[in-house]
Amino acid sequence: MADADDRLRARGTLKTLSDGTSLPPTARATVAVLTVQSGPEAGRVLALETDRLNTVGRADECTIAIADARLSRVHARVVWVNGEWMVMDSGSTNGTFLNGARIEKYSRLEDGDRITLGGSLSLRFVLVTEEERRALVRVYEASMRDGLTGVLNRKALDERLAGEVAFAVRHQTALSVVLLDVDNFKRVNDEHGHLAGDAALREVSARLARALRTEDVIGRYGGEEFLIVARDIQLGQGAQLAERLRALLTASPVVFEETRIPVSASFGVASLACCGAERDVEALLGLADARLYEAKRAGRNRVVARDETAG
């Protein structure tokens, strides 16, 4: 029995109390989760629910949606049946694997099992307490979020953009980006102080995030610049989105310690359709950055969605 306990501890599936008593996972855990082990969302914690069919895939309607072009729309299912967790493939293109073996119908899950979707995306099935789940979520959020504004940080943003571009190119769907720069931000810092500048960036990012769709992505691109990635949006729709956001920012000032600070931003919009043969991240961002520059050169507080230097 001692040897068996030692093997479980080595796998991380047996916990020991302060008095030396060993508890199996089912005696201590209240929550089953999947943790993403690879890809742009590595570290993400996905809670499983016992009273519903948990579907995993790239489709927005999945209960666990993962933005990965290598997944089928509904790739796999995880369900609680007769006191056990089971994983099933949903007729995916590239298959579902449990600990390296392809699942033909369904397989029972045990604490620590590794699930691979599409031959590349790796998930780990783990039994944890609610306190442990919250701790895992906090660690993941800290690694993904910008410390000041709470939107995606540059590393997470770059990874998400790369995934969205790969998906759009592979499936020939629309994708647009909106690159914006808060106007005259140095003046805010100089006239009101850096705390006021920080407050302005937090408020700008919050207004932008609240105005976006669930499937849109926003991140801090650098300094006072933000990038929005809009799935299934053509250039004209991206320009409309940018104009709506521009008007939203100018509609009311940021209030900091009873000081009202007017804010505006300049916007550059680009879509994959604008990129010609070079349909990649570099070409897309290059166009958006050039159009942002044109918006600033033309007087700021405006949207540019085409080459203003062209005839």
XYZ file of C-alpha atoms in Angstrom:
311
model
C 0.000 0.000 0.000
C 2.841 2.376 0.825
C 4.385 1.766 -2.597
C 1.085 2.567 -4.290
C 0.761 5.791 -2.296
C 4.289 6.795 -3.275
C 3.440 6.327 -6.958
C 0.325 8.483 -6.579
C 2.300 11.226 -4.834
C 4.844 11.188 -7.656
C 2.008 11.823 -10.118
C 0.652 14.605 -7.924
C -2.638 12.777 -7.349
C -2.295 12.015 -3.641
C -2.126 14.733 -1.007
C -0.794 14.347 2.508
C -2.288 16.066 5.544
C -0.167 17.583 8.319
C -0.627 14.453 10.446
C 0.697 12.243 7.645
C -2.707 10.959 6.523
C -2.978 10.544 2.774
C -6.053 11.765 0.919
C -6.894 10.616 -2.615
C -8.067 13.312 -5.041
C -11.756 12.443 -4.712
C -11.608 13.061 -0.961
C -10.137 16.533 -1.212
C -11.163 17.921 -4.601
C -14.406 19.658 -5.431
C -13.618 20.921 -8.935
C -12.413 19.277 -12.138
C -10.479 21.516 -14.519
C -8.537 21.358 -17.747
C -5.330 23.389 -17.823
C -3.932 24.411 -21.214
C -0.349 23.169 -21.510
C 0.642 24.580 -24.903
C -0.151 27.263 -27.457
C -1.092 30.951 -27.091
C -3.418 30.225 -24.153
C -0.959 28.125 -22.133
C -1.827 28.292 -18.445
C -5.523 28.965 -18.997
C -7.756 27.156 -16.507
C -10.991 25.672 -17.864
C -13.551 24.633 -15.251
C -15.693 21.581 -16.015
C -19.309 21.332 -14.878
C -20.933 18.076 -13.774
C -24.464 19.057 -14.796
C -23.809 19.827 -18.463
C -22.075 18.547 -21.562
C -18.709 20.325 -21.705
C -17.748 20.842 -25.344
C -14.231 21.856 -26.393
C -13.402 23.401 -29.749
C -12.759 26.593 -31.681
C -16.447 27.506 -32.185
C -17.785 30.342 -30.035
C -20.777 28.202 -29.054
C -18.556 25.628 -27.323
C -18.724 25.752 -23.544
C -14.919 25.809 -23.673
C -13.889 27.813 -26.742
C -10.176 27.885 -27.574
C -8.937 30.123 -30.386
C -6.752 27.578 -32.171
C -7.003 27.019 -35.920
C -5.889 23.398 -35.500
C -9.064 22.449 -33.642
C -12.347 21.373 -35.171
C -15.342 23.572 -34.430
C -16.548 21.094 -31.795
C -13.543 18.893 -31.213
C -14.224 16.900 -28.047
C -16.671 16.465 -25.183
C -16.028 15.982 -21.483
C -18.927 14.738 -19.373
C -19.640 13.495 -15.837
C -21.299 10.047 -16.055
C -22.132 7.752 -13.134
C -19.579 9.368 -10.852
C -16.753 9.439 -13.394
C -15.339 11.961 -15.864
C -15.269 10.780 -19.469
C -13.694 12.326 -22.581
C -15.097 11.681 -26.074
C -14.037 12.754 -29.542
C -16.728 14.647 -31.477
C -15.788 13.423 -34.934
C -12.871 15.848 -35.148
C -10.630 16.055 -38.189
C -7.341 15.492 -36.359
C -8.455 13.314 -33.470
C -8.446 13.403 -29.674
C -5.699 11.610 -27.732
C -5.502 10.527 -24.093
C -1.972 10.035 -22.757
C -0.745 9.541 -26.331
C -3.388 7.018 -27.440
C -6.110 8.069 -29.886
C -9.638 7.855 -28.490
C -11.951 5.775 -30.662
C -15.190 6.282 -28.688
C -14.692 7.466 -25.111
C -12.217 7.068 -22.260
C -12.338 7.539 -18.491
C -10.294 10.403 -17.076
C -8.040 10.250 -14.032
C -6.330 13.072 -12.185
C -3.215 14.154 -14.103
C -4.229 12.692 -17.477
C -3.008 14.485 -20.592
C -5.481 15.179 -23.408
C -4.183 16.221 -26.827
C -6.539 17.776 -29.361
C -5.688 17.849 -33.042
C -2.307 16.306 -32.380
C -0.921 19.571 -31.015
C -2.977 21.343 -28.339
C -2.216 19.776 -24.958
C -4.569 19.894 -21.961
C -4.192 18.357 -18.517
C -7.146 17.030 -16.529
C -6.722 17.928 -12.859
C -8.849 17.543 -9.717
C -8.446 20.525 -7.379
C -10.156 22.350 -4.576
C -11.992 25.580 -5.293
C -9.192 27.493 -3.552
C -6.599 25.837 -5.782
C -8.663 26.625 -8.882
C -8.825 30.306 -7.961
C -5.068 30.355 -7.382
C -4.421 28.818 -10.800
C -6.689 31.405 -12.434
C -4.870 34.248 -10.659
C -1.498 32.999 -11.886
C -2.791 32.705 -15.452
C -4.386 36.157 -15.431
C -1.183 37.708 -14.061
C 0.808 36.185 -16.922
C -1.634 37.385 -19.592
C -2.800 40.800 -18.416
C -1.172 44.216 -18.498
C -0.606 45.270 -14.918
C -1.948 48.809 -15.356
C -4.925 48.467 -17.685
C -6.023 44.852 -17.248
C -6.213 44.169 -20.997
C -3.917 41.617 -22.670
C -0.217 42.357 -22.363
C 2.020 42.557 -25.433
C 3.209 38.945 -25.289
C -0.302 37.532 -24.981
C -1.567 39.944 -27.633
C 1.127 38.903 -30.119
C 0.322 35.230 -29.584
C -3.415 35.759 -29.938
C -2.995 37.860 -33.095
C -0.784 35.206 -34.667
C -3.431 32.579 -33.948
C -6.249 34.716 -35.349
C -4.318 35.497 -38.540
C -3.424 31.819 -39.046
C -7.069 30.851 -38.598
C -8.356 33.550 -40.980
C -5.839 32.661 -43.680
C -6.505 28.944 -43.378
C -10.294 29.272 -43.472
C -10.407 32.323 -45.779
C -12.388 34.431 -43.325
C -12.226 38.162 -42.682
C -10.027 39.731 -40.019
C -9.353 43.375 -39.211
C -7.199 45.175 -36.672
C -7.597 48.615 -35.163
C -4.420 50.276 -33.872
C -4.980 53.398 -31.776
C -2.799 55.907 -29.987
C -4.066 58.210 -27.216
C -3.552 61.768 -28.463
C -1.072 64.083 -26.721
C -0.555 61.678 -23.852
C 2.752 63.262 -22.862
C 0.880 66.500 -22.234
C -1.440 64.694 -19.810
C 1.552 63.454 -17.837
C 3.294 66.834 -17.938
C 0.239 68.886 -16.902
C -1.476 66.521 -14.473
C 1.194 64.053 -13.368
C 1.864 60.393 -14.033
C -0.886 59.188 -11.694
C -3.373 61.097 -13.823
C -1.834 59.586 -16.939
C -2.211 56.105 -15.475
C -5.840 56.839 -14.613
C -6.450 58.029 -18.171
C -5.016 54.826 -19.657
C -7.104 52.684 -17.309
C -10.271 54.559 -18.234
C -9.530 54.486 -21.973
C -8.904 50.733 -21.936
C -12.044 50.125 -19.858
C -14.235 52.123 -22.258
C -12.804 50.307 -25.253
C -13.179 46.851 -23.690
C -16.811 47.460 -22.703
C -17.684 48.494 -26.263
C -16.280 45.385 -27.961
C -17.873 42.050 -28.812
C -17.046 38.967 -26.747
C -14.997 37.517 -29.600
C -12.926 40.676 -30.115
C -9.469 40.940 -28.566
C -7.926 44.068 -27.055
C -4.422 44.468 -25.713
C -1.901 47.121 -24.791
C 0.424 47.373 -27.763
C 2.903 49.637 -26.033
C 2.874 52.860 -24.000
C -0.378 54.623 -24.860
C -1.118 52.406 -27.880
C -3.809 49.709 -27.958
C -4.565 47.052 -30.563
C -7.986 45.547 -31.242
C -8.306 42.315 -33.236
C -11.774 41.879 -34.753
C -12.713 38.477 -36.150
C -15.002 38.216 -39.217
C -14.829 41.976 -39.784
C -14.070 43.520 -43.189
C -12.241 46.837 -43.597
C -15.387 48.963 -43.838
C -16.842 47.409 -40.700
C -13.500 47.886 -38.963
C -13.583 51.578 -39.862
C -17.113 51.858 -38.442
C -15.957 50.179 -35.239
C -13.003 52.561 -34.942
C -15.216 55.599 -35.507
C -17.627 54.425 -32.827
C -14.736 53.977 -30.391
C -13.278 57.376 -31.287
C -16.602 59.070 -30.538
C -16.925 57.107 -27.302
C -13.577 58.369 -26.014
C -14.261 62.015 -26.829
C -17.814 61.948 -25.433
C -16.710 62.571 -21.849
C -13.441 63.455 -20.084
C -11.533 61.304 -17.665
C -12.038 62.520 -14.103
C -9.021 62.279 -11.810
C -9.124 63.843 -8.339
C -11.812 66.307 -9.465
C -9.799 67.238 -12.553
C -11.528 66.692 -15.899
C -9.067 65.533 -18.551
C -10.276 65.474 -22.180
C -9.144 62.375 -24.079
C -9.104 61.445 -27.745
C -7.246 58.976 -29.912
C -6.068 58.461 -33.470
C -6.931 55.213 -35.263
C -5.417 53.169 -38.070
C -7.506 50.311 -39.463
C -6.347 47.443 -41.692
C -7.725 44.090 -42.806
C -6.161 40.972 -44.262
C -7.921 41.767 -47.517
C -5.723 44.894 -47.770
C -2.517 42.877 -47.604
C -2.535 41.297 -51.051
C -0.304 38.251 -51.267
C 1.443 39.021 -47.969
C -1.390 37.908 -45.677
C 0.574 37.722 -42.434
C 0.922 39.484 -39.093
C 3.743 41.773 -40.219
C 1.889 43.032 -43.287
C -1.341 43.565 -41.351
C 0.311 45.507 -38.527
C 2.441 47.459 -40.985
C -0.672 48.745 -42.772
C -2.430 49.592 -39.513
C 0.626 51.447 -38.227
C 1.001 53.430 -41.476
C -2.657 54.437 -41.331
C -2.349 55.422 -37.682
C 0.563 57.656 -38.654
C -1.586 59.267 -41.355
C -4.351 59.912 -38.799
C -1.885 61.643 -36.490
C -0.299 63.609 -39.332
C -3.734 64.799 -40.483
C -4.503 66.345 -37.103
C -5.242 63.467 -34.697
C -8.621 62.406 -33.254
C -9.619 60.696 -36.486
C -9.821 57.310 -38.212
C -7.835 56.322 -41.292
C -8.747 53.044 -42.976
C -7.050 53.546 -46.343
C -3.803 54.926 -47.720
C -4.258 58.682 -47.428
C -1.103 59.275 -49.458
C -2.534 57.469 -52.487
C -4.024 59.487 -55.299
